[in-house]
Short mmCIF file of C-alpha atoms in Angstrom, two decimals:
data_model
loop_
_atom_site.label_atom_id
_atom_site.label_comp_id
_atom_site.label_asym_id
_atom_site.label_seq_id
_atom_site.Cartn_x
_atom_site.Cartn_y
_atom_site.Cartn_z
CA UNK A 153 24.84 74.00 4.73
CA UNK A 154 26.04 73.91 1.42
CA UNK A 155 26.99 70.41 0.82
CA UNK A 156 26.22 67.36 2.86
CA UNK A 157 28.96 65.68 5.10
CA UNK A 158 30.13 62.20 4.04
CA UNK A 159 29.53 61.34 7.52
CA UNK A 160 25.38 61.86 7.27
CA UNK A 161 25.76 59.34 4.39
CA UNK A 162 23.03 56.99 5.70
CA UNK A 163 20.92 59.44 7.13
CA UNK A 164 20.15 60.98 3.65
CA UNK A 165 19.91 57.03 2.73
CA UNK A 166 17.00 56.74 4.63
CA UNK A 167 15.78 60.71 3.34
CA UNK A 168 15.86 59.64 -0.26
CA UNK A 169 13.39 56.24 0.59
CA UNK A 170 10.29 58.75 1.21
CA UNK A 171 8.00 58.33 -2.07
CA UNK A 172 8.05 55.42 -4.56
CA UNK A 173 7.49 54.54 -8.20
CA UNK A 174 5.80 52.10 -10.27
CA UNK A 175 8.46 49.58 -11.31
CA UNK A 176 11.54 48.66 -9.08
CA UNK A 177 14.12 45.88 -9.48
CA UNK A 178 16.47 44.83 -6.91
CA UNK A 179 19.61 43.55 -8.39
CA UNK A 180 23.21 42.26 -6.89
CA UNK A 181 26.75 43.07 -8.09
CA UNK A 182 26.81 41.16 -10.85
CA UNK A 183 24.07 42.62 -12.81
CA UNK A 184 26.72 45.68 -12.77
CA UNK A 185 28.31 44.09 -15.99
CA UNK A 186 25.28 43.94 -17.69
CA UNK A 187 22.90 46.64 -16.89
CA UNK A 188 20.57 47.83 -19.44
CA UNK A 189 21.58 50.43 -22.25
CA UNK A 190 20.16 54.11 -21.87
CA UNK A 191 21.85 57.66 -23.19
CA UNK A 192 21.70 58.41 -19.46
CA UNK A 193 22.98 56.22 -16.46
CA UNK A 194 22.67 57.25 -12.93
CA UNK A 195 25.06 55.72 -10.67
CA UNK A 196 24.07 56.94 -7.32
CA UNK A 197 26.43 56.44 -3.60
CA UNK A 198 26.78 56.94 -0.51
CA UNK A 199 29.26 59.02 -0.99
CA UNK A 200 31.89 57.47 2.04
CA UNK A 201 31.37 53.97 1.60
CA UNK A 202 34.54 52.49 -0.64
CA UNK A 203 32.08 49.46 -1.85
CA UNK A 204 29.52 52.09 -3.71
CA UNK A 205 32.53 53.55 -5.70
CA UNK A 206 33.96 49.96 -6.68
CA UNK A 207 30.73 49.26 -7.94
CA UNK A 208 30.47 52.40 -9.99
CA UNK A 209 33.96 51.72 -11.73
CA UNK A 210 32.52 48.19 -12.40
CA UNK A 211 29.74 49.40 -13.86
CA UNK A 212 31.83 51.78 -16.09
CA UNK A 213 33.84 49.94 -16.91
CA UNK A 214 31.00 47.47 -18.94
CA UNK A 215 29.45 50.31 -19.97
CA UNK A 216 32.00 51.99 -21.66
CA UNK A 217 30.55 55.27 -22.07
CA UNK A 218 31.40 58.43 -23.98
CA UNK A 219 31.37 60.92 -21.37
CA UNK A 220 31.50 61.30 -17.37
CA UNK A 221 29.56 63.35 -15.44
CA UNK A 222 30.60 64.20 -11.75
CA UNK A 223 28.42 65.68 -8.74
CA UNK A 224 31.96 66.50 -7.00
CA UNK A 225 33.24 69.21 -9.49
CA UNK A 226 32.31 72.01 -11.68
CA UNK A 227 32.93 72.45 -15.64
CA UNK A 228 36.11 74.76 -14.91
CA UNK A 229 37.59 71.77 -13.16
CA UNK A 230 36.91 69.17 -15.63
CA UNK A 231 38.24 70.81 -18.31
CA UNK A 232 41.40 70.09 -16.41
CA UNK A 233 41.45 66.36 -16.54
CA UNK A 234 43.77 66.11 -19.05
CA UNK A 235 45.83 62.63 -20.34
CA UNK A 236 48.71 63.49 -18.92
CA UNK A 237 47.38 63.63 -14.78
CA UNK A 238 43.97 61.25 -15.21
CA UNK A 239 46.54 58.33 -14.62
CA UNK A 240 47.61 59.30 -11.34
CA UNK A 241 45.84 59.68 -8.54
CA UNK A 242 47.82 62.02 -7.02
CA UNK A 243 48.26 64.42 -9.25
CA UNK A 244 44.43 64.27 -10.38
CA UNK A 245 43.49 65.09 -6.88
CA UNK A 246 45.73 68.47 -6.81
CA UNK A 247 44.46 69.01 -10.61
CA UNK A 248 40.86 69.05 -8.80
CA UNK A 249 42.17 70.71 -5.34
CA UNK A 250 40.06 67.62 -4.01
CA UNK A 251 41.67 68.17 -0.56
CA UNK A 252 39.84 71.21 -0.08
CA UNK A 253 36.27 69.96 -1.57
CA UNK A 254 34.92 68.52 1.33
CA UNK A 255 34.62 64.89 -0.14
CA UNK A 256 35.60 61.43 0.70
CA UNK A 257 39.39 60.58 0.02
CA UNK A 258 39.99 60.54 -3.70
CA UNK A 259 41.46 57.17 -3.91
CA UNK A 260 37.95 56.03 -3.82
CA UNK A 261 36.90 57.84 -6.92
CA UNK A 262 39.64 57.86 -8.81
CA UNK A 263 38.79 54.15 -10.85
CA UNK A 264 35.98 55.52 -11.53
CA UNK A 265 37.93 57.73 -14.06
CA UNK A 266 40.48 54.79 -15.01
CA UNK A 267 37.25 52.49 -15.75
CA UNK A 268 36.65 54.90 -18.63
CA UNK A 269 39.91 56.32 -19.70
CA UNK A 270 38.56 57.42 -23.26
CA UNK A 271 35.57 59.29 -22.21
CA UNK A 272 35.06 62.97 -21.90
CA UNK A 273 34.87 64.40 -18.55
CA UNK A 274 32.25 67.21 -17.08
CA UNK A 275 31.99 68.57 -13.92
CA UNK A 276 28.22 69.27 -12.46
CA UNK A 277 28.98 71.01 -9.42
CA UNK A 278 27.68 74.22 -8.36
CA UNK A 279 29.90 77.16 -7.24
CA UNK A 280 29.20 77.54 -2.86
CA UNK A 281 28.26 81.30 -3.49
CA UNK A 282 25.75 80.38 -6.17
CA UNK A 283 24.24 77.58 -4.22
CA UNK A 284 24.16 80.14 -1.09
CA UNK A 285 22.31 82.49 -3.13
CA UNK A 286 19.67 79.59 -4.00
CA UNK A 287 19.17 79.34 -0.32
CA UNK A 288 18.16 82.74 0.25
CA UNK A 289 16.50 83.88 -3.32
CA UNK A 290 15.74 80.56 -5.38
CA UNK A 291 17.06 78.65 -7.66
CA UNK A 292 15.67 80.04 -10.24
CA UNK A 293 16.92 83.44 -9.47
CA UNK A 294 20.16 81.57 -9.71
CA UNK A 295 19.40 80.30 -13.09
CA UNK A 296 18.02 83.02 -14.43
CA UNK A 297 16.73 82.48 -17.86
CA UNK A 298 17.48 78.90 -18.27
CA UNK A 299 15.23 78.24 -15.28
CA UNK A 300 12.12 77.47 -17.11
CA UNK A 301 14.08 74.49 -19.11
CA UNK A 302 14.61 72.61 -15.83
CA UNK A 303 11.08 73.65 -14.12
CA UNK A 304 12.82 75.91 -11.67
CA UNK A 305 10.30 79.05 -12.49
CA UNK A 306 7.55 76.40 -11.22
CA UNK A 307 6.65 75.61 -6.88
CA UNK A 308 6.90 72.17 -6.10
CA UNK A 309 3.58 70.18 -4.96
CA UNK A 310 3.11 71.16 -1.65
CA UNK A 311 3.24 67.40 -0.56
CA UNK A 312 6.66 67.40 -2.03
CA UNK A 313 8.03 70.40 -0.46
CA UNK A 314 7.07 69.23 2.55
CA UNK A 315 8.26 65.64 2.19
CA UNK A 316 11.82 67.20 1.07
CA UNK A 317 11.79 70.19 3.65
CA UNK A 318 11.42 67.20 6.64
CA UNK A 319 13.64 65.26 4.69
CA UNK A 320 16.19 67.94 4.98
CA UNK A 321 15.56 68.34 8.99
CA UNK A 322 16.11 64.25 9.14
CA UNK A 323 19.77 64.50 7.04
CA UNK A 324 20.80 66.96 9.50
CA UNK A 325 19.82 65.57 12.14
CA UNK A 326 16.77 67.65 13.54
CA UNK A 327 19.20 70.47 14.00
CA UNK A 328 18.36 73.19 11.59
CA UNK A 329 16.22 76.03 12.44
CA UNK A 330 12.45 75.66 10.40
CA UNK A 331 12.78 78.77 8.36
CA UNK A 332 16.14 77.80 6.41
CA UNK A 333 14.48 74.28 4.92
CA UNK A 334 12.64 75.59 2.06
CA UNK A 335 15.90 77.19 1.13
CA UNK A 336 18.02 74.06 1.56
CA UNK A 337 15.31 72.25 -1.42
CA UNK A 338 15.81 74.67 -3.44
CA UNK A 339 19.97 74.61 -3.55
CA UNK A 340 18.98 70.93 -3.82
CA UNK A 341 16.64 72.01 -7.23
CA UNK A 342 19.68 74.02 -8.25
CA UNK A 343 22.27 71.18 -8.17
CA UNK A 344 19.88 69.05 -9.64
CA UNK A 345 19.75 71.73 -12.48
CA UNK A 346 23.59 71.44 -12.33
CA UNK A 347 24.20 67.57 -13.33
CA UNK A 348 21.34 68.10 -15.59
CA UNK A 349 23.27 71.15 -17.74
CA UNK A 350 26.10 68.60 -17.51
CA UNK A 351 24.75 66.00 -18.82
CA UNK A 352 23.27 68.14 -21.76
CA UNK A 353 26.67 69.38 -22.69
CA UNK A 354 28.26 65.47 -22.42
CA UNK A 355 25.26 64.33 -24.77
CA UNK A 356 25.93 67.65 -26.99
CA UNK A 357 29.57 67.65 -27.27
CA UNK A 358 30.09 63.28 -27.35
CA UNK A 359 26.32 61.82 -28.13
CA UNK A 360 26.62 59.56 -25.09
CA UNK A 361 25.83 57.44 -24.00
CA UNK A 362 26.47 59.58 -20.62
CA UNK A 363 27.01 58.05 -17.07
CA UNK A 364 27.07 60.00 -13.92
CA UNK A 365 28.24 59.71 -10.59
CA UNK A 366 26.42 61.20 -8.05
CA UNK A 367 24.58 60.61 -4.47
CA UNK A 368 21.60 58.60 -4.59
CA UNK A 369 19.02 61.62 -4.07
CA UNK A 370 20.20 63.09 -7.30
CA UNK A 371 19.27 59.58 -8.84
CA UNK A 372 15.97 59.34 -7.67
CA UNK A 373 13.56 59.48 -10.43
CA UNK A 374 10.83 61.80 -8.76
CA UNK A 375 12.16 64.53 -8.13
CA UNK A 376 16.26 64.38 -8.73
CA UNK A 377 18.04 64.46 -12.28
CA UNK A 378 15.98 62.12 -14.03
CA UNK A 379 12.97 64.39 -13.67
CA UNK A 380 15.15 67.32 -14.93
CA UNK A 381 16.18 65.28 -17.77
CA UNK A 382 12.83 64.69 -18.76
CA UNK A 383 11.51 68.10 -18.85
CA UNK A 384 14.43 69.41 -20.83
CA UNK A 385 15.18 66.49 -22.84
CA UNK A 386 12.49 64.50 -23.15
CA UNK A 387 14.11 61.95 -26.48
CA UNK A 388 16.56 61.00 -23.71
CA UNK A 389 16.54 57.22 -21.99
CA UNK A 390 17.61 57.66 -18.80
CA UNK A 391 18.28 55.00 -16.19
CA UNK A 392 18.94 55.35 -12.53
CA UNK A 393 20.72 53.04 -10.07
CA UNK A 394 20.57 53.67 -6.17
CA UNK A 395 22.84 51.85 -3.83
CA UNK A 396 21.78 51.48 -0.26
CA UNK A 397 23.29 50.23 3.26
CA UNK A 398 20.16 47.99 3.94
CA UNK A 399 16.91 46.98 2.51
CA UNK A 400 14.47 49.92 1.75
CA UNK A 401 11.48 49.81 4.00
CA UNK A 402 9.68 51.23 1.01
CA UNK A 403 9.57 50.79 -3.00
CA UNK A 404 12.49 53.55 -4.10
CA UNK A 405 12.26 55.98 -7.01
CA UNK A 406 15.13 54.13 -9.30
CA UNK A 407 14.81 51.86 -11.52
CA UNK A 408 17.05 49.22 -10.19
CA UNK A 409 19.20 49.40 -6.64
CA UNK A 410 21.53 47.08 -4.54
CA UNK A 411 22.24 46.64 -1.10
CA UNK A 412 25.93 46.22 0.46
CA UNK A 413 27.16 46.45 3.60
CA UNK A 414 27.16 49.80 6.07
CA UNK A 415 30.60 51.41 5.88
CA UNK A 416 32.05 52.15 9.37
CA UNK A 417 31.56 55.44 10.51
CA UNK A 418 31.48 57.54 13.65
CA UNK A 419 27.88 58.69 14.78
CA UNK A 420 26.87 61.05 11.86
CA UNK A 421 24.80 63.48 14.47
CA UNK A 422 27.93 63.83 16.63
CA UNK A 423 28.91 66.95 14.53
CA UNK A 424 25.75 68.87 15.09
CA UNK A 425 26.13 68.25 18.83
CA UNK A 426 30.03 70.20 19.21
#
């Protein structure tokens, strides 16, 4: 419940393809060297395919930015990518008791960090018990008074809950009971807040320009970080990339996206059905 398996990776592909925006460009690998300068850069994943994480090191890599911001860990945990274990993978994995996250083997992520060795890293995660308590009283009693700066103290459109609330029965595969969806958006709205606090320290503490690594439904402009961003900080240019496992049947809410091949995985569902 309170994190996604890497195994319903292309179901919450297909969850994240629901609305559009205005102006969408499709664009292959090697438009990864040369992607457009912003303060903010999105790099969104399926989080278990090895292909979306070499892109993301590539894209690093040219971009050379100041600062990192990771989905997979919180602040306490960054501060503890130091010099001395960033170069090995092995020991940044213990540093980050990845093992015990939940997330795809390490050795995907880790050049990511090596693509970038200079830049500051932050973590964006959300403690579990604070993203339990967003299931059952808000975010925004969660947030408390920094709420407002992310539009937390505000209900979504009620189109857009209920886009997001089925969206959320789809990624799970029609297995969750009715009543616990509108709680599942909003720990969603709260980790959203999360990258976007992150991403205010990195431009705080380093001036950016910022990228961040994160699954593609934090990347999506209508409704993930990018809409955060621009509430609390509007002077910002932010730019999000989406990568996807097959065409989009519909125009997605990035700005640009690519396509690569599925990774091979067992039937996502299978877990819900033990």
């Amino acid at each position: 419940m309170m994190r996604f398996p890497s195994r319903l990776g292309p179901l919450l592909a297909g969850l994240f393809l629901v609305a559009g925006v205005a102006s969408s460009e499709e664009i292959d690998t090697s438009g990864l060297a040369d992607l457009p300068p912003a303060d903010v850069v999105i790099l969104g994943e399926v989080h278990d395919n090895p292909a979306h994480h070499v892109n993301q090191a590539l894209a690093v890599a040219a971009l050379r930015p100041n600062a990192l911001v990771f989905e997979m860990f919180g602040p306490k945990a960054a501060l503890a990518v130091t010099p001395e274990v960033r170069g090995i993978a092995e020991r940044l994995a213990d540093t980050l008791d990845w093992e015990a996250s939940g997330w795809p083997d390490f050795a995907m992520y880790h050049p990511i960090f090596l693509a970038a060795p200079d830049a500051v890293v932050f973590g964006g995660d959300i403690p579990r018990e604070e993203v339990r308590r967003a299931v059952t009283e808000g975010a925004a009693a969660v947030l408390g008074g920094s709420a407002p700066l992310f539009g937390l103290d505000q209900s979504l459109d009620p189109e857009e809950q209920e886009l997001r609330e089925a969206g959320q029965m789809t990624a799970h595969c029609d297995a969750l009971p009715e009543d616990i969806l509108p709680g599942m958006v909003e720990a969603q709205r709260l980790r959203d807040a999360g990258l976007a606090r992150a991403v205010l320290a990195a431009i705080a503490e380093t001036g950016g320009p910022v990228v961040v690594i994160t699954g593609n439904g934090h990347a999506r402009q209508d409704w993930g970080l990018p809409r955060m961003l621009a509430r609390a900080a509007p002077g910002l240019t932010v730019l999000s990339l989406a990568q996807f496992e097959g065409p989009p049947e519909d125009e997605p809410p990035y700005d640009l996206w690519l396509v690569t091949a599925p990774a091979p995985r067992d039937d996502p569902c299978a877990v819900f059905r033990d």
